[in-house]
Amino acid sequence: MSGRAMPCSPREIGALFLFEKLTAEQLGRLCGEGRVELFEPGAVYTEGDPATCFYVMIEGTVVLSRRVGGDDVEVTRTSQPGVYSGAMQAYIGDRVRQIYNNSMRVTEPTRFFVLPADSFARFMQESFPMAVHLLEGLFFGSKSTQRAIGQRERLLALGSLSAGLTHELNNPAAAAVRATATLRERVAKMRHKLGVISAGPFPREALATLIEVQERTAERVAKAPALSPLEASDREDALGDWLDDHGIPDGWRIAPTFVQAGLDLDWLDQVAAAVDPEILPGAVGWLNYTVETELLMNEIEDSTTRVSRLVDAAKQYSQLDRAPYQHADVHELLDSTLLMLSGKIGRQIDVVKEYDRTLPRIPAYPAELNQVWTNLIDNAVAAMDSTGGDGTLTVRTALENDRLLVEFRDTGPGVPPEIRGRIFDPFFTTKPVGEGTGLGLDISWRIVVNKHHGTLQVESVPGDTRFQVLLPLAASDDQTPEESS
């Protein structure tokens, strides 16, 4: 948008704080290369457009805003003469993309001193060469530092995840090794017991009946019901008494195994009715080995299944075998991240999932969203750790207007109002020295807002802090997601 051209007075622009130290020659040069324009209420320039001019307000009211998702969020409103905006990095030249980083509009007739970007760059380089070098160093140095510390932030998160994953994998793997060693011992004892029974003076029919009972017993183990501790204790007492009454040695040791396998007094009565009394003790001992073998195989299956789940979760989290941009299910991403972070979350924090499973897949960069979830969960856990380590982490998904909401709620001390507006700033952290780089939320903000055209916001009171990620349901015009495999 162009304004109405007006005369430029070196004395008038020299009264503005930005130009008050310039010489009369420099002010004259600015007026010669620039111009004064009067803008009626409305837009002056739009975020993302090529940055062609540097604006300094002489009088009026200016409003600056940033685009967040599909909305323009006001960041500054002022009537202070001399405020400036526009092509403020023109002196760097083509080494960075020269676009407007915000939008500017005026709410009343407003006069600006307007300097073309190339004239502004030339004036700075010729009049203040040392200042330009310092500003360039500051700009590129800050970018380089931010990239380096951002990489460190990711490496720290990766190290934490690797340690947690190793711990989580070690438990089921060790359980499977123990169960395998015990299983080998039980199978050897079962073979020995079967040899003893088959060597005895028992008819073939009795042995066939015993094999049938063994098959039925294995089926019962697979369908064992879950019992409360009180129910299990009562059933162990009853089975122990039955075994003692029938002359079965070590009934107190056998009874808990039978109870775990879902066996009861009716089953024992069926066994006693199916075999001769003289074979009953040996038969019960042999069936005990059968039960233990089935339980051990179940334990091995559970352990290896858990290892497989952890490996799948690691693949889902890293997205190594997936397209970088695709239609993804946020619940799968959330579950994989929570599983990867389970060691860090610990047992003292309760994790509550309030998922709306009817939500559709959304176009996204899944690996980068997992980085967002990691940062937000890590902050929530750190907040609750600061008050003793107990608390509740609630992860909620919902449809909010035309966007998908992912909310992380913790019961920590909250974010104080005086710093709430700074928590997404680069390098800002409330963690102790050495524990935080101050880039976790900055990285998350850039992933959500810049890359996914979404919104990241926080609501906080003591005991109830909510970080809310709002993501669009449809892809933008410049992105084409692949279908998730």
Tab-separated table of C-alpha atoms in Angstrom:
chain	number	residue	atom	x	y	z
A	1	MET	CA	0.000	0.000	0.000
A	2	SER	CA	1.316	3.459	-0.908
A	3	GLY	CA	0.615	6.672	0.924
A	4	ARG	CA	0.207	10.222	-0.326
A	5	ALA	CA	3.596	11.896	-0.934
A	6	MET	CA	4.358	14.985	1.184
A	7	PRO	CA	7.354	17.331	1.523
A	8	CYS	CA	10.298	15.999	3.548
A	9	SER	CA	11.775	18.399	6.117
A	10	PRO	CA	15.312	17.602	7.392
A	11	ARG	CA	14.513	19.550	10.560
A	12	GLU	CA	11.343	17.470	11.203
A	13	ILE	CA	12.956	14.083	10.738
A	14	GLY	CA	16.033	15.277	12.668
A	15	ALA	CA	13.773	15.721	15.719
A	16	LEU	CA	13.042	11.979	15.771
A	17	PHE	CA	15.172	10.040	18.291
A	18	LEU	CA	16.497	7.726	15.574
A	19	PHE	CA	18.027	10.614	13.597
A	20	GLU	CA	18.749	13.199	16.300
A	21	LYS	CA	22.538	12.661	16.205
A	22	LEU	CA	22.853	12.963	12.416
A	23	THR	CA	24.516	15.933	10.741
A	24	ALA	CA	22.623	18.395	8.579
A	25	GLU	CA	24.330	16.847	5.540
A	26	GLN	CA	23.174	13.360	6.500
A	27	LEU	CA	19.620	14.580	7.139
A	28	GLY	CA	19.601	16.293	3.788
A	29	ARG	CA	20.778	13.120	2.109
A	30	LEU	CA	17.997	11.120	3.788
A	31	CYS	CA	15.364	13.574	2.631
A	32	GLY	CA	16.841	13.494	-0.847
A	33	GLU	CA	16.732	9.687	-1.123
A	34	GLY	CA	13.627	9.103	0.980
A	35	ARG	CA	10.208	10.660	1.191
A	36	VAL	CA	7.405	11.480	3.607
A	37	GLU	CA	4.096	9.699	3.018
A	38	LEU	CA	0.691	10.057	4.636
A	39	PHE	CA	-1.173	6.736	5.099
A	40	GLU	CA	-4.885	6.523	5.732
A	41	PRO	CA	-6.121	3.862	8.217
A	42	GLY	CA	-5.348	0.381	6.910
A	43	ALA	CA	-2.428	-1.844	5.977
A	44	VAL	CA	1.012	-0.411	5.244
A	45	TYR	CA	2.792	-3.680	4.471
A	46	THR	CA	2.192	-7.405	5.003
A	47	GLU	CA	4.351	-10.050	6.668
A	48	GLY	CA	6.175	-12.228	4.159
A	49	ASP	CA	6.184	-9.693	1.326
A	50	PRO	CA	9.536	-8.461	-0.077
A	51	ALA	CA	10.985	-5.848	2.295
A	52	THR	CA	11.313	-2.815	0.009
A	53	CYS	CA	11.179	0.084	2.499
A	54	PHE	CA	12.286	1.218	5.948
A	55	TYR	CA	9.555	3.139	7.819
A	56	VAL	CA	9.957	5.704	10.634
A	57	MET	CA	6.729	7.117	12.069
A	58	ILE	CA	6.526	10.881	12.374
A	59	GLU	CA	3.030	11.124	13.842
A	60	GLY	CA	-0.023	8.889	14.157
A	61	THR	CA	-0.638	5.385	15.534
A	62	VAL	CA	0.973	2.197	14.293
A	63	VAL	CA	0.064	-1.458	15.002
A	64	LEU	CA	2.510	-4.311	14.402
A	65	SER	CA	1.308	-7.919	14.252
A	66	ARG	CA	2.724	-11.395	13.620
A	67	ARG	CA	0.979	-14.204	11.786
A	68	VAL	CA	0.308	-17.212	14.050
A	69	GLY	CA	-1.412	-20.014	12.203
A	70	GLY	CA	-4.168	-18.356	10.250
A	71	ASP	CA	-4.467	-15.392	12.608
A	72	ASP	CA	-2.662	-12.061	12.919
A	73	VAL	CA	-1.649	-11.527	16.537
A	74	GLU	CA	-1.005	-7.939	17.609
A	75	VAL	CA	2.410	-7.509	19.242
A	76	THR	CA	2.819	-3.704	19.391
A	77	ARG	CA	0.527	-0.665	19.294
A	78	THR	CA	2.134	2.749	19.771
A	79	SER	CA	1.883	6.461	19.029
A	80	GLN	CA	5.529	7.151	19.961
A	81	PRO	CA	7.119	9.386	17.259
A	82	GLY	CA	10.261	7.851	15.829
A	83	VAL	CA	9.290	4.171	16.107
A	84	TYR	CA	10.554	2.261	13.106
A	85	SER	CA	9.963	-0.983	11.262
A	86	GLY	CA	10.182	-2.568	7.844
A	87	ALA	CA	13.418	-3.452	6.020
A	88	MET	CA	15.585	-3.264	9.155
A	89	GLN	CA	18.072	-5.884	7.914
A	90	ALA	CA	18.616	-4.366	4.484
A	91	TYR	CA	22.268	-3.584	5.360
A	92	ILE	CA	22.994	-7.365	5.325
A	93	GLY	CA	22.059	-7.585	1.667
A	94	ASP	CA	21.328	-10.805	-0.166
A	95	ARG	CA	22.924	-12.996	2.506
A	96	VAL	CA	19.491	-13.289	4.132
A	97	ARG	CA	16.061	-13.305	2.575
A	98	GLN	CA	14.784	-9.736	2.673
A	99	ILE	CA	11.106	-9.979	3.634
A	100	TYR	CA	8.924	-8.200	6.140
A	101	ASN	CA	8.984	-10.115	9.437
A	102	ASN	CA	5.693	-8.617	10.601
A	103	SER	CA	2.662	-6.761	9.327
A	104	MET	CA	2.074	-3.048	9.921
A	105	ARG	CA	-1.131	-1.070	9.781
A	106	VAL	CA	-2.245	2.332	10.999
A	107	THR	CA	-5.451	3.159	12.857
A	108	GLU	CA	-5.558	6.865	12.001
A	109	PRO	CA	-3.989	9.090	9.342
A	110	THR	CA	-0.276	8.560	9.962
A	111	ARG	CA	2.830	10.140	8.459
A	112	PHE	CA	6.022	8.120	7.885
A	113	PHE	CA	9.466	8.929	6.700
A	114	VAL	CA	9.956	6.181	4.077
A	115	LEU	CA	13.410	5.167	2.884
A	116	PRO	CA	13.859	2.578	0.090
A	117	ALA	CA	15.668	-0.550	1.342
A	118	ASP	CA	18.645	-0.154	-1.009
A	119	SER	CA	19.071	3.514	0.030
A	120	PHE	CA	18.864	2.528	3.715
A	121	ALA	CA	21.511	-0.185	3.186
A	122	ARG	CA	23.818	2.171	1.292
A	123	PHE	CA	23.413	4.966	3.885
A	124	MET	CA	24.252	2.570	6.748
A	125	GLN	CA	27.284	1.070	4.998
A	126	GLU	CA	28.725	4.445	3.998
A	127	SER	CA	27.893	6.440	7.132
A	128	PHE	CA	28.388	3.799	9.820
A	129	PRO	CA	30.678	1.073	8.414
A	130	MET	CA	31.913	-0.082	11.823
A	131	ALA	CA	28.387	-0.281	13.200
A	132	VAL	CA	27.324	-2.321	10.167
A	133	HIS	CA	30.155	-4.805	10.752
A	134	LEU	CA	29.200	-5.108	14.411
A	135	LEU	CA	25.519	-5.598	13.559
A	136	GLU	CA	26.358	-8.218	10.927
A	137	GLY	CA	28.539	-10.090	13.408
A	138	LEU	CA	25.820	-9.940	16.023
A	139	PHE	CA	23.162	-11.132	13.586
A	140	PHE	CA	25.082	-14.052	12.074
A	141	GLY	CA	26.743	-14.926	15.386
A	142	SER	CA	23.360	-15.168	17.072
A	143	LYS	CA	22.072	-17.395	14.256
A	144	SER	CA	25.128	-19.649	14.500
A	145	THR	CA	24.899	-19.877	18.285
A	146	GLN	CA	21.211	-20.661	18.101
A	147	ARG	CA	21.841	-23.462	15.590
A	148	ALA	CA	24.660	-24.931	17.697
A	149	ILE	CA	22.720	-24.846	20.939
A	150	GLY	CA	19.630	-26.126	19.140
A	151	GLN	CA	21.679	-29.106	18.000
A	152	ARG	CA	22.883	-29.611	21.577
A	153	GLU	CA	19.280	-29.461	22.782
A	154	ARG	CA	18.384	-32.265	20.376
A	155	LEU	CA	21.444	-34.300	21.397
A	156	LEU	CA	20.567	-33.918	25.075
A	157	ALA	CA	17.036	-35.099	24.352
A	158	LEU	CA	18.396	-38.002	22.301
A	159	GLY	CA	20.767	-38.978	25.114
A	160	SER	CA	17.951	-38.901	27.642
A	161	LEU	CA	15.720	-40.956	25.361
A	162	SER	CA	18.494	-43.473	24.664
A	163	ALA	CA	19.136	-43.957	28.379
A	164	GLY	CA	15.431	-44.402	29.031
A	165	LEU	CA	15.018	-46.785	26.106
A	166	THR	CA	18.016	-48.867	27.218
A	167	HIS	CA	16.539	-49.115	30.709
A	168	GLU	CA	13.112	-50.069	29.376
A	169	LEU	CA	14.587	-52.696	27.019
A	170	ASN	CA	16.814	-54.161	29.711
A	171	ASN	CA	13.925	-55.138	31.999
A	172	PRO	CA	11.959	-57.372	29.587
A	173	ALA	CA	15.147	-58.722	28.024
A	174	ALA	CA	16.494	-59.760	31.433
A	175	ALA	CA	13.116	-61.267	32.333
A	176	ALA	CA	13.115	-63.322	29.115
A	177	VAL	CA	16.649	-64.614	29.859
A	178	ARG	CA	15.687	-65.618	33.411
A	179	ALA	CA	12.479	-67.278	32.240
A	180	THR	CA	14.340	-69.187	29.519
A	181	ALA	CA	16.869	-70.585	32.017
A	182	THR	CA	14.083	-71.642	34.396
A	183	LEU	CA	12.082	-73.121	31.534
A	184	ARG	CA	15.002	-75.333	30.540
A	185	GLU	CA	15.181	-76.644	34.107
A	186	ARG	CA	11.412	-77.319	34.299
A	187	VAL	CA	11.343	-79.146	30.968
A	188	ALA	CA	14.195	-81.383	32.160
A	189	LYS	CA	12.260	-82.195	35.344
A	190	MET	CA	9.101	-82.844	33.322
A	191	ARG	CA	10.969	-85.345	31.137
A	192	HIS	CA	12.327	-87.059	34.265
A	193	LYS	CA	8.896	-87.223	35.912
A	194	LEU	CA	7.333	-88.598	32.727
A	195	GLY	CA	10.037	-91.277	32.618
A	196	VAL	CA	9.273	-92.272	36.194
A	197	ILE	CA	5.523	-92.496	35.481
A	198	SER	CA	5.942	-94.427	32.230
A	199	ALA	CA	8.298	-96.912	33.926
A	200	GLY	CA	5.683	-97.744	36.553
A	201	PRO	CA	3.104	-100.542	36.350
A	202	PHE	CA	0.389	-98.343	34.890
A	203	PRO	CA	-1.872	-99.371	32.017
A	204	ARG	CA	-1.737	-97.495	28.711
A	205	GLU	CA	-5.253	-96.139	29.292
A	206	ALA	CA	-4.142	-94.410	32.505
A	207	LEU	CA	-1.212	-92.742	30.715
A	208	ALA	CA	-3.486	-91.633	27.857
A	209	THR	CA	-5.880	-90.139	30.427
A	210	LEU	CA	-2.975	-88.311	32.060
A	211	ILE	CA	-1.887	-86.841	28.693
A	212	GLU	CA	-5.457	-85.642	28.114
A	213	VAL	CA	-5.503	-83.999	31.543
A	214	GLN	CA	-2.206	-82.298	30.692
A	215	GLU	CA	-3.719	-80.833	27.498
A	216	ARG	CA	-6.751	-79.523	29.379
A	217	THR	CA	-4.455	-78.048	32.023
A	218	ALA	CA	-2.426	-76.134	29.409
A	219	GLU	CA	-5.678	-74.727	27.989
A	220	ARG	CA	-6.733	-73.552	31.469
A	221	VAL	CA	-3.438	-71.686	31.913
A	222	ALA	CA	-4.053	-69.652	28.733
A	223	LYS	CA	-7.476	-68.582	30.050
A	224	ALA	CA	-6.526	-67.889	33.680
A	225	PRO	CA	-8.737	-65.142	35.209
A	226	ALA	CA	-7.298	-62.178	37.077
A	227	LEU	CA	-7.806	-62.501	40.840
A	228	SER	CA	-7.602	-59.932	43.589
A	229	PRO	CA	-4.897	-60.530	46.234
A	230	LEU	CA	-7.566	-61.634	48.726
A	231	GLU	CA	-9.171	-64.055	46.259
A	232	ALA	CA	-5.769	-65.513	45.345
A	233	SER	CA	-4.867	-66.006	49.018
A	234	ASP	CA	-8.151	-67.784	49.801
A	235	ARG	CA	-7.780	-70.065	46.768
A	236	GLU	CA	-4.164	-70.903	47.692
A	237	ASP	CA	-5.305	-71.975	51.182
A	238	ALA	CA	-8.072	-74.160	49.750
A	239	LEU	CA	-5.805	-75.824	47.182
A	240	GLY	CA	-3.061	-76.341	49.763
A	241	ASP	CA	-5.499	-78.121	52.069
A	242	TRP	CA	-6.737	-80.342	49.215
A	243	LEU	CA	-3.189	-81.335	48.266
A	244	ASP	CA	-2.322	-82.141	51.889
A	245	ASP	CA	-5.491	-84.213	52.297
A	246	HIS	CA	-4.569	-86.281	49.216
A	247	GLY	CA	-1.006	-86.934	50.327
A	248	ILE	CA	0.667	-84.632	47.816
A	249	PRO	CA	4.064	-83.505	49.148
A	250	ASP	CA	5.003	-79.797	49.097
A	251	GLY	CA	1.382	-78.741	48.603
A	252	TRP	CA	2.165	-75.263	50.031
A	253	ARG	CA	4.685	-74.738	47.194
A	254	ILE	CA	2.494	-76.106	44.409
A	255	ALA	CA	-0.731	-74.281	45.373
A	256	PRO	CA	0.396	-70.696	44.398
A	257	THR	CA	1.459	-71.930	40.946
A	258	PHE	CA	-1.897	-73.636	40.380
A	259	VAL	CA	-3.771	-70.510	41.491
A	260	GLN	CA	-1.714	-68.331	39.128
A	261	ALA	CA	-2.656	-70.713	36.327
A	262	GLY	CA	-6.380	-70.393	37.095
A	263	LEU	CA	-6.803	-73.924	38.522
A	264	ASP	CA	-9.306	-74.573	41.333
A	265	LEU	CA	-10.736	-77.358	43.503
A	266	ASP	CA	-13.074	-78.568	40.741
A	267	TRP	CA	-10.097	-79.074	38.453
A	268	LEU	CA	-8.206	-81.016	41.159
A	269	ASP	CA	-11.270	-83.207	41.722
A	270	GLN	CA	-11.385	-83.919	37.981
A	271	VAL	CA	-7.702	-84.923	38.037
A	272	ALA	CA	-8.238	-87.179	41.041
A	273	ALA	CA	-11.212	-88.850	39.325
A	274	ALA	CA	-9.254	-89.353	36.087
A	275	VAL	CA	-6.191	-91.146	37.496
A	276	ASP	CA	-5.638	-93.974	39.974
A	277	PRO	CA	-4.850	-92.931	43.578
A	278	GLU	CA	-1.339	-94.433	43.424
A	279	ILE	CA	-0.449	-92.322	40.396
A	280	LEU	CA	-2.032	-89.098	41.734
A	281	PRO	CA	1.060	-87.656	43.542
A	282	GLY	CA	3.274	-88.211	40.501
A	283	ALA	CA	0.567	-86.924	38.182
A	284	VAL	CA	0.102	-83.721	40.199
A	285	GLY	CA	3.879	-83.168	40.259
A	286	TRP	CA	4.072	-83.677	36.505
A	287	LEU	CA	1.117	-81.343	35.917
A	288	ASN	CA	2.814	-78.784	38.147
A	289	TYR	CA	5.802	-78.809	35.776
A	290	THR	CA	3.349	-78.438	32.881
A	291	VAL	CA	1.773	-75.396	34.522
A	292	GLU	CA	5.140	-73.817	35.318
A	293	THR	CA	6.281	-74.402	31.723
A	294	GLU	CA	3.169	-72.694	30.333
A	295	LEU	CA	3.553	-69.756	32.727
A	296	LEU	CA	7.217	-69.360	31.812
A	297	MET	CA	6.398	-69.396	28.101
A	298	ASN	CA	3.763	-66.732	28.728
A	299	GLU	CA	6.379	-64.647	30.542
A	300	ILE	CA	8.814	-65.018	27.642
A	301	GLU	CA	6.087	-64.079	25.174
A	302	ASP	CA	5.135	-61.004	27.228
A	303	SER	CA	8.774	-59.934	27.537
A	304	THR	CA	9.599	-60.320	23.856
A	305	THR	CA	6.329	-58.595	22.908
A	306	ARG	CA	7.294	-55.679	25.125
A	307	VAL	CA	10.724	-55.493	23.476
A	308	SER	CA	9.023	-55.493	20.077
A	309	ARG	CA	6.663	-52.706	21.208
A	310	LEU	CA	9.592	-50.619	22.398
A	311	VAL	CA	11.414	-51.092	19.094
A	312	ASP	CA	8.251	-50.143	17.193
A	313	ALA	CA	7.843	-47.096	19.426
A	314	ALA	CA	11.438	-46.061	18.727
A	315	LYS	CA	10.814	-46.369	14.976
A	316	GLN	CA	7.575	-44.397	15.318
A	317	TYR	CA	9.324	-41.734	17.386
A	318	SER	CA	12.309	-41.338	15.057
A	319	GLN	CA	10.249	-41.737	11.846
A	320	LEU	CA	13.426	-43.056	10.197
A	321	ASP	CA	11.536	-45.211	7.710
A	322	ARG	CA	8.745	-42.732	7.020
A	323	ALA	CA	8.243	-39.811	4.668
A	324	PRO	CA	9.232	-36.511	6.347
A	325	TYR	CA	5.832	-34.958	5.536
A	326	GLN	CA	2.773	-37.188	5.637
A	327	HIS	CA	-0.713	-37.689	6.996
A	328	ALA	CA	-0.162	-38.853	10.579
A	329	ASP	CA	-2.199	-39.974	13.586
A	330	VAL	CA	-1.203	-37.706	16.495
A	331	HIS	CA	-2.196	-40.409	18.986
A	332	GLU	CA	0.408	-42.795	17.588
A	333	LEU	CA	3.004	-40.029	17.859
A	334	LEU	CA	1.974	-39.176	21.421
A	335	ASP	CA	1.996	-42.819	22.537
A	336	SER	CA	5.456	-43.448	21.085
A	337	THR	CA	6.835	-40.321	22.775
A	338	LEU	CA	5.279	-41.196	26.140
A	339	LEU	CA	6.704	-44.706	25.910
A	340	MET	CA	10.146	-43.403	24.988
A	341	LEU	CA	10.018	-40.963	27.938
A	342	SER	CA	8.483	-43.410	30.445
A	343	GLY	CA	11.804	-43.847	32.231
A	344	LYS	CA	12.190	-40.097	32.664
A	345	ILE	CA	8.567	-39.598	33.702
A	346	GLY	CA	8.978	-42.201	36.441
A	347	ARG	CA	6.441	-43.971	38.615
A	348	GLN	CA	5.584	-40.998	40.849
A	349	ILE	CA	3.870	-39.093	38.039
A	350	ASP	CA	0.491	-40.393	36.875
A	351	VAL	CA	-0.035	-40.161	33.115
A	352	VAL	CA	-3.665	-39.685	32.038
A	353	LYS	CA	-4.644	-39.925	28.373
A	354	GLU	CA	-7.815	-38.149	27.292
A	355	TYR	CA	-7.802	-38.919	23.577
A	356	ASP	CA	-10.539	-38.191	21.087
A	357	ARG	CA	-9.975	-41.192	18.832
A	358	THR	CA	-12.432	-39.853	16.242
A	359	LEU	CA	-9.957	-37.157	15.184
A	360	PRO	CA	-8.645	-37.534	11.621
A	361	ARG	CA	-5.063	-37.917	10.522
A	362	ILE	CA	-3.457	-34.555	9.823
A	363	PRO	CA	-0.716	-33.397	7.419
A	364	ALA	CA	2.438	-33.027	9.487
A	365	TYR	CA	6.156	-33.579	9.961
A	366	PRO	CA	5.801	-36.411	12.519
A	367	ALA	CA	9.437	-36.573	13.648
A	368	GLU	CA	9.394	-32.854	14.414
A	369	LEU	CA	6.055	-33.027	16.226
A	370	ASN	CA	7.590	-35.778	18.375
A	371	GLN	CA	10.317	-33.257	19.235
A	372	VAL	CA	7.594	-30.819	20.326
A	373	TRP	CA	5.902	-33.465	22.487
A	374	THR	CA	9.304	-34.341	24.010
A	375	ASN	CA	10.056	-30.731	24.948
A	376	LEU	CA	6.613	-30.089	26.437
A	377	ILE	CA	6.569	-33.356	28.413
A	378	ASP	CA	10.125	-32.723	29.626
A	379	ASN	CA	9.126	-29.256	30.877
A	380	ALA	CA	6.038	-30.645	32.603
A	381	VAL	CA	8.063	-33.366	34.364
A	382	ALA	CA	10.723	-30.840	35.413
A	383	ALA	CA	8.012	-28.554	36.834
A	384	MET	CA	6.517	-31.370	38.909
A	385	ASP	CA	9.970	-32.564	40.000
A	386	SER	CA	10.592	-29.098	41.438
A	387	THR	CA	7.753	-29.664	43.922
A	388	GLY	CA	8.694	-33.167	45.045
A	389	GLY	CA	8.235	-35.293	41.946
A	390	ASP	CA	4.587	-36.239	42.465
A	391	GLY	CA	1.856	-35.077	40.127
A	392	THR	CA	-0.339	-35.827	37.159
A	393	LEU	CA	0.442	-35.313	33.487
A	394	THR	CA	-2.710	-35.206	31.365
A	395	VAL	CA	-2.413	-35.455	27.588
A	396	ARG	CA	-5.642	-34.457	25.841
A	397	THR	CA	-6.663	-34.300	22.193
A	398	ALA	CA	-9.801	-32.651	20.869
A	399	LEU	CA	-11.259	-30.813	17.907
A	400	GLU	CA	-11.298	-27.056	18.485
A	401	ASN	CA	-13.101	-25.176	15.721
A	402	ASP	CA	-11.291	-26.248	12.542
A	403	ARG	CA	-8.050	-27.287	14.232
A	404	LEU	CA	-6.744	-30.270	16.179
A	405	LEU	CA	-5.833	-29.554	19.797
A	406	VAL	CA	-3.086	-31.403	21.678
A	407	GLU	CA	-2.899	-30.257	25.300
A	408	PHE	CA	-0.296	-31.113	27.942
A	409	ARG	CA	-1.507	-30.355	31.455
A	410	ASP	CA	0.646	-30.669	34.578
A	411	THR	CA	0.045	-30.069	38.274
A	412	GLY	CA	3.319	-28.246	38.863
A	413	PRO	CA	3.785	-24.789	40.402
A	414	GLY	CA	2.810	-22.952	37.215
A	415	VAL	CA	4.453	-20.284	35.072
A	416	PRO	CA	4.611	-16.893	36.863
A	417	PRO	CA	2.754	-14.115	34.988
A	418	GLU	CA	5.860	-11.919	34.820
A	419	ILE	CA	7.762	-14.437	32.660
A	420	ARG	CA	4.876	-15.986	30.740
A	421	GLY	CA	5.450	-13.699	27.759
A	422	ARG	CA	9.128	-14.692	27.506
A	423	ILE	CA	9.063	-18.479	27.759
A	424	PHE	CA	9.101	-18.956	23.973
A	425	ASP	CA	12.068	-16.595	23.542
A	426	PRO	CA	15.395	-18.153	22.496
A	427	PHE	CA	17.812	-18.861	25.387
A	428	PHE	CA	15.242	-18.033	28.074
A	429	THR	CA	15.149	-20.751	30.744
A	430	THR	CA	14.123	-21.107	34.384
A	431	LYS	CA	16.074	-24.347	34.857
A	432	PRO	CA	19.321	-24.387	36.874
A	433	VAL	CA	22.612	-23.737	35.093
A	434	GLY	CA	23.617	-26.772	33.055
A	435	GLU	CA	20.124	-28.256	32.907
A	436	GLY	CA	18.493	-26.123	30.237
A	437	THR	CA	19.553	-24.245	27.132
A	438	GLY	CA	16.416	-22.140	26.774
A	439	LEU	CA	15.760	-23.421	23.265
A	440	GLY	CA	13.273	-26.236	23.885
A	441	LEU	CA	10.187	-24.032	23.737
A	442	ASP	CA	11.706	-21.820	21.022
A	443	ILE	CA	12.287	-24.897	18.842
A	444	SER	CA	8.775	-26.125	19.619
A	445	TRP	CA	7.273	-22.748	18.734
A	446	ARG	CA	9.095	-22.647	15.396
A	447	ILE	CA	8.084	-26.228	14.532
A	448	VAL	CA	4.413	-25.618	15.359
A	449	VAL	CA	4.020	-22.071	14.044
A	450	ASN	CA	6.510	-21.750	11.200
A	451	LYS	CA	6.472	-25.287	9.850
A	452	HIS	CA	2.933	-26.461	10.584
A	453	HIS	CA	1.170	-23.060	10.486
A	454	GLY	CA	-0.321	-23.832	13.890
A	455	THR	CA	-0.435	-22.182	17.301
A	456	LEU	CA	1.461	-22.881	20.543
A	457	GLN	CA	0.138	-21.172	23.664
A	458	VAL	CA	0.185	-21.553	27.439
A	459	GLU	CA	-2.388	-21.087	30.193
A	460	SER	CA	-1.126	-21.357	33.748
A	461	VAL	CA	-2.139	-21.057	37.366
A	462	PRO	CA	-0.454	-22.888	40.265
A	463	GLY	CA	-1.383	-26.554	40.035
A	464	ASP	CA	-2.757	-26.303	36.488
A	465	THR	CA	-0.434	-25.436	33.602
A	466	ARG	CA	-1.594	-26.208	30.061
A	467	PHE	CA	0.531	-26.017	26.940
A	468	GLN	CA	-1.805	-26.154	23.951
A	469	VAL	CA	-0.765	-27.044	20.415
A	470	LEU	CA	-3.337	-26.254	17.716
A	471	LEU	CA	-2.669	-27.783	14.298
A	472	PRO	CA	-4.541	-27.292	11.011
A	473	LEU	CA	-6.527	-30.235	9.664
A	474	ALA	CA	-5.577	-29.565	6.030
A	475	ALA	CA	-2.268	-29.002	4.255
A	476	SER	CA	-1.289	-25.539	3.086
A	477	ASP	CA	-0.994	-24.801	-0.615
A	478	ASP	CA	2.811	-25.230	-0.662
A	479	GLN	CA	2.859	-28.652	1.007
A	480	THR	CA	1.761	-32.077	-0.222
A	481	PRO	CA	1.891	-34.792	2.451
A	482	GLU	CA	2.435	-38.447	1.629
A	483	GLU	CA	0.209	-41.112	3.106
A	484	SER	CA	1.574	-42.714	6.261
A	485	SER	CA	2.807	-46.249	5.823
